[in-house]
Amino acid sequence: MSHRRGWVGPPSVTGVSNVTDGIRALSGKPVDGLTVEAVRTGEVGVADLRIHPETLERQAVVAEQHGNPQLAGNLRRAAELTRLPDDEVLAIYEALRPGRSTPAQLTELAASLGARGLPRCAALLTEAAEVYARRGLSA
């Protein structure tokens, strides 16, 4: 949070004594261990820099508590996406671009995601298939 006199620190979060308590990287490494020195000594790898789904869920709870259910939904979908490799996430984003996929392709992709335990992402793709078809945004 900023103030006209400068940085005044992060906003307080109800029920959290230290903002970094329990937060860890996708690798499981505690966020407190992600230091410049750890990078210099090679103790930090790529998986240490990726966000853990539990961290995204914590952020979703805060978003809901502050009246932002849309952001909470986005964060929960992002938490699901952490299970996929980067190239697959990028392929999903590409498929969602208007004019890139048919409704059948989006529905097939949604079914694949749903079968792999990503129900929120599957629901988004199903909705996109319907909306794109109705608005003429399909391939």
mmCIF file of C-alpha atoms in Angstrom:
data_model
loop_
_atom_site.group_PDB
_atom_site.id
_atom_site.type_symbol
_atom_site.label_atom_id
_atom_site.label_comp_id
_atom_site.label_asym_id
_atom_site.label_seq_id
_atom_site.Cartn_x
_atom_site.Cartn_y
_atom_site.Cartn_z
ATOM 1 C CA MET A 1 0.000 0.000 0.000
ATOM 2 C CA SER A 2 1.331 3.424 -0.808
ATOM 3 C CA HIS A 3 0.824 6.685 0.934
ATOM 4 C CA ARG A 4 1.808 10.138 -0.208
ATOM 5 C CA ARG A 5 4.720 9.987 2.219
ATOM 6 C CA GLY A 6 5.913 6.655 0.833
ATOM 7 C CA TRP A 7 5.497 2.940 1.427
ATOM 8 C CA VAL A 8 3.463 2.077 4.522
ATOM 9 C CA GLY A 9 3.467 -1.715 4.150
ATOM 10 C CA PRO A 10 0.984 -4.276 2.907
ATOM 11 C CA PRO A 11 -2.680 -4.080 3.884
ATOM 12 C CA SER A 12 -3.584 -6.201 6.896
ATOM 13 C CA VAL A 13 -5.373 -9.481 6.242
ATOM 14 C CA THR A 14 -7.819 -10.639 8.897
ATOM 15 C CA GLY A 15 -6.614 -13.734 10.713
ATOM 16 C CA VAL A 16 -3.108 -13.700 9.273
ATOM 17 C CA SER A 17 -0.283 -12.764 11.606
ATOM 18 C CA ASN A 18 2.468 -12.878 8.992
ATOM 19 C CA VAL A 19 1.553 -12.640 5.337
ATOM 20 C CA THR A 20 4.171 -15.243 4.387
ATOM 21 C CA ASP A 21 3.189 -17.812 7.050
ATOM 22 C CA GLY A 22 2.582 -21.123 5.339
ATOM 23 C CA ILE A 23 3.166 -19.817 1.831
ATOM 24 C CA ARG A 24 5.320 -22.089 -0.272
ATOM 25 C CA ALA A 25 6.431 -22.460 -3.839
ATOM 26 C CA LEU A 26 5.113 -25.197 -6.107
ATOM 27 C CA SER A 27 8.255 -27.150 -5.179
ATOM 28 C CA GLY A 28 7.230 -27.020 -1.519
ATOM 29 C CA LYS A 29 10.021 -24.642 -0.533
ATOM 30 C CA PRO A 30 8.837 -22.006 1.967
ATOM 31 C CA VAL A 31 8.676 -18.551 0.411
ATOM 32 C CA ASP A 32 10.987 -17.250 3.135
ATOM 33 C CA GLY A 33 13.731 -19.434 1.596
ATOM 34 C CA LEU A 34 13.487 -17.673 -1.756
ATOM 35 C CA THR A 35 16.239 -15.137 -1.372
ATOM 36 C CA VAL A 36 18.722 -13.527 -3.715
ATOM 37 C CA GLU A 37 21.475 -15.416 -1.920
ATOM 38 C CA ALA A 38 19.659 -18.724 -2.500
ATOM 39 C CA VAL A 39 19.451 -17.877 -6.206
ATOM 40 C CA ARG A 40 23.154 -17.011 -6.306
ATOM 41 C CA THR A 41 24.140 -20.309 -4.683
ATOM 42 C CA GLY A 42 21.880 -22.338 -6.965
ATOM 43 C CA GLU A 43 19.520 -23.421 -4.180
ATOM 44 C CA VAL A 44 16.514 -22.020 -6.064
ATOM 45 C CA GLY A 45 15.216 -23.662 -9.229
ATOM 46 C CA VAL A 46 12.377 -22.928 -11.643
ATOM 47 C CA ALA A 47 9.810 -24.902 -9.609
ATOM 48 C CA ASP A 48 10.731 -22.745 -6.613
ATOM 49 C CA LEU A 49 9.529 -19.683 -8.512
ATOM 50 C CA ARG A 50 6.119 -21.104 -9.476
ATOM 51 C CA ILE A 51 3.132 -20.377 -7.276
ATOM 52 C CA HIS A 52 1.550 -23.144 -5.203
ATOM 53 C CA PRO A 53 -2.195 -23.752 -5.639
ATOM 54 C CA GLU A 54 -2.749 -23.289 -1.890
ATOM 55 C CA THR A 55 -1.348 -19.761 -2.175
ATOM 56 C CA LEU A 56 -3.812 -18.994 -4.957
ATOM 57 C CA GLU A 57 -6.652 -20.392 -2.831
ATOM 58 C CA ARG A 58 -5.607 -18.146 0.067
ATOM 59 C CA GLN A 59 -5.688 -15.181 -2.299
ATOM 60 C CA ALA A 60 -9.124 -16.269 -3.530
ATOM 61 C CA VAL A 61 -10.455 -16.284 0.027
ATOM 62 C CA VAL A 62 -9.150 -12.745 0.578
ATOM 63 C CA ALA A 63 -10.721 -11.623 -2.716
ATOM 64 C CA GLU A 64 -14.080 -13.045 -1.632
ATOM 65 C CA GLN A 65 -13.804 -11.421 1.795
ATOM 66 C CA HIS A 66 -13.288 -8.096 0.058
ATOM 67 C CA GLY A 67 -16.266 -8.444 -2.281
ATOM 68 C CA ASN A 68 -14.503 -9.581 -5.429
ATOM 69 C CA PRO A 69 -15.970 -12.988 -6.401
ATOM 70 C CA GLN A 70 -14.800 -12.654 -10.021
ATOM 71 C CA LEU A 71 -11.173 -12.359 -8.939
ATOM 72 C CA ALA A 72 -11.673 -15.271 -6.526
ATOM 73 C CA GLY A 73 -12.947 -17.418 -9.410
ATOM 74 C CA ASN A 74 -9.987 -16.449 -11.584
ATOM 75 C CA LEU A 75 -7.542 -17.330 -8.808
ATOM 76 C CA ARG A 76 -9.207 -20.719 -8.282
ATOM 77 C CA ARG A 77 -8.985 -21.502 -11.995
ATOM 78 C CA ALA A 78 -5.327 -20.481 -11.872
ATOM 79 C CA ALA A 79 -4.827 -22.884 -8.963
ATOM 80 C CA GLU A 80 -6.192 -25.689 -11.126
ATOM 81 C CA LEU A 81 -3.891 -24.722 -13.980
ATOM 82 C CA THR A 82 -0.786 -25.151 -11.798
ATOM 83 C CA ARG A 83 -1.188 -28.914 -12.374
ATOM 84 C CA LEU A 84 -0.579 -28.549 -16.101
ATOM 85 C CA PRO A 85 2.690 -28.018 -17.958
ATOM 86 C CA ASP A 86 3.273 -24.516 -19.301
ATOM 87 C CA ASP A 87 2.849 -25.538 -22.943
ATOM 88 C CA GLU A 88 -0.614 -26.934 -22.218
ATOM 89 C CA VAL A 89 -1.671 -23.786 -20.365
ATOM 90 C CA LEU A 90 -0.541 -21.693 -23.335
ATOM 91 C CA ALA A 91 -2.446 -23.996 -25.710
ATOM 92 C CA ILE A 92 -5.618 -23.441 -23.655
ATOM 93 C CA TYR A 93 -5.172 -19.678 -23.828
ATOM 94 C CA GLU A 94 -4.605 -19.942 -27.577
ATOM 95 C CA ALA A 95 -7.743 -22.080 -27.982
ATOM 96 C CA LEU A 96 -9.763 -19.436 -26.117
ATOM 97 C CA ARG A 97 -8.777 -16.632 -28.482
ATOM 98 C CA PRO A 98 -11.755 -15.686 -30.676
ATOM 99 C CA GLY A 99 -11.696 -17.389 -34.060
ATOM 100 C CA ARG A 100 -9.155 -20.036 -33.044
ATOM 101 C CA SER A 101 -11.435 -22.941 -32.045
ATOM 102 C CA THR A 102 -14.794 -24.391 -32.939
ATOM 103 C CA PRO A 103 -17.369 -24.930 -30.198
ATOM 104 C CA ALA A 104 -16.762 -28.680 -30.571
ATOM 105 C CA GLN A 105 -13.019 -28.224 -30.005
ATOM 106 C CA LEU A 106 -13.609 -26.107 -26.904
ATOM 107 C CA THR A 107 -16.135 -28.624 -25.592
ATOM 108 C CA GLU A 108 -13.676 -31.470 -26.186
ATOM 109 C CA LEU A 109 -10.948 -29.558 -24.365
ATOM 110 C CA ALA A 110 -13.377 -28.837 -21.521
ATOM 111 C CA ALA A 111 -14.182 -32.551 -21.212
ATOM 112 C CA SER A 112 -10.473 -33.375 -21.092
ATOM 113 C CA LEU A 113 -9.868 -30.842 -18.323
ATOM 114 C CA GLY A 114 -12.905 -32.017 -16.375
ATOM 115 C CA ALA A 115 -11.746 -35.634 -16.582
ATOM 116 C CA ARG A 116 -8.365 -34.588 -15.146
ATOM 117 C CA GLY A 117 -9.853 -32.845 -12.116
ATOM 118 C CA LEU A 118 -9.971 -29.247 -13.337
ATOM 119 C CA PRO A 119 -13.737 -28.579 -13.058
ATOM 120 C CA ARG A 120 -13.560 -24.780 -12.914
ATOM 121 C CA CYS A 121 -11.412 -24.568 -16.029
ATOM 122 C CA ALA A 122 -13.676 -27.087 -17.765
ATOM 123 C CA ALA A 123 -16.738 -24.985 -16.923
ATOM 124 C CA LEU A 124 -15.064 -21.868 -18.335
ATOM 125 C CA LEU A 125 -14.291 -23.599 -21.631
ATOM 126 C CA THR A 126 -17.823 -25.006 -21.851
ATOM 127 C CA GLU A 127 -19.230 -21.515 -21.305
ATOM 128 C CA ALA A 128 -16.801 -20.076 -23.876
ATOM 129 C CA ALA A 129 -17.933 -22.648 -26.457
ATOM 130 C CA GLU A 130 -21.562 -21.578 -25.973
ATOM 131 C CA VAL A 131 -20.852 -17.851 -25.969
ATOM 132 C CA TYR A 132 -18.495 -17.978 -28.948
ATOM 133 C CA ALA A 133 -21.082 -19.944 -30.968
ATOM 134 C CA ARG A 134 -23.862 -17.503 -30.083
ATOM 135 C CA ARG A 135 -21.761 -14.416 -30.875
ATOM 136 C CA GLY A 136 -20.102 -15.724 -34.014
ATOM 137 C CA LEU A 137 -16.618 -15.813 -32.492
ATOM 138 C CA SER A 138 -15.839 -19.434 -33.376
ATOM 139 C CA ALA A 139 -13.424 -20.690 -35.995
#
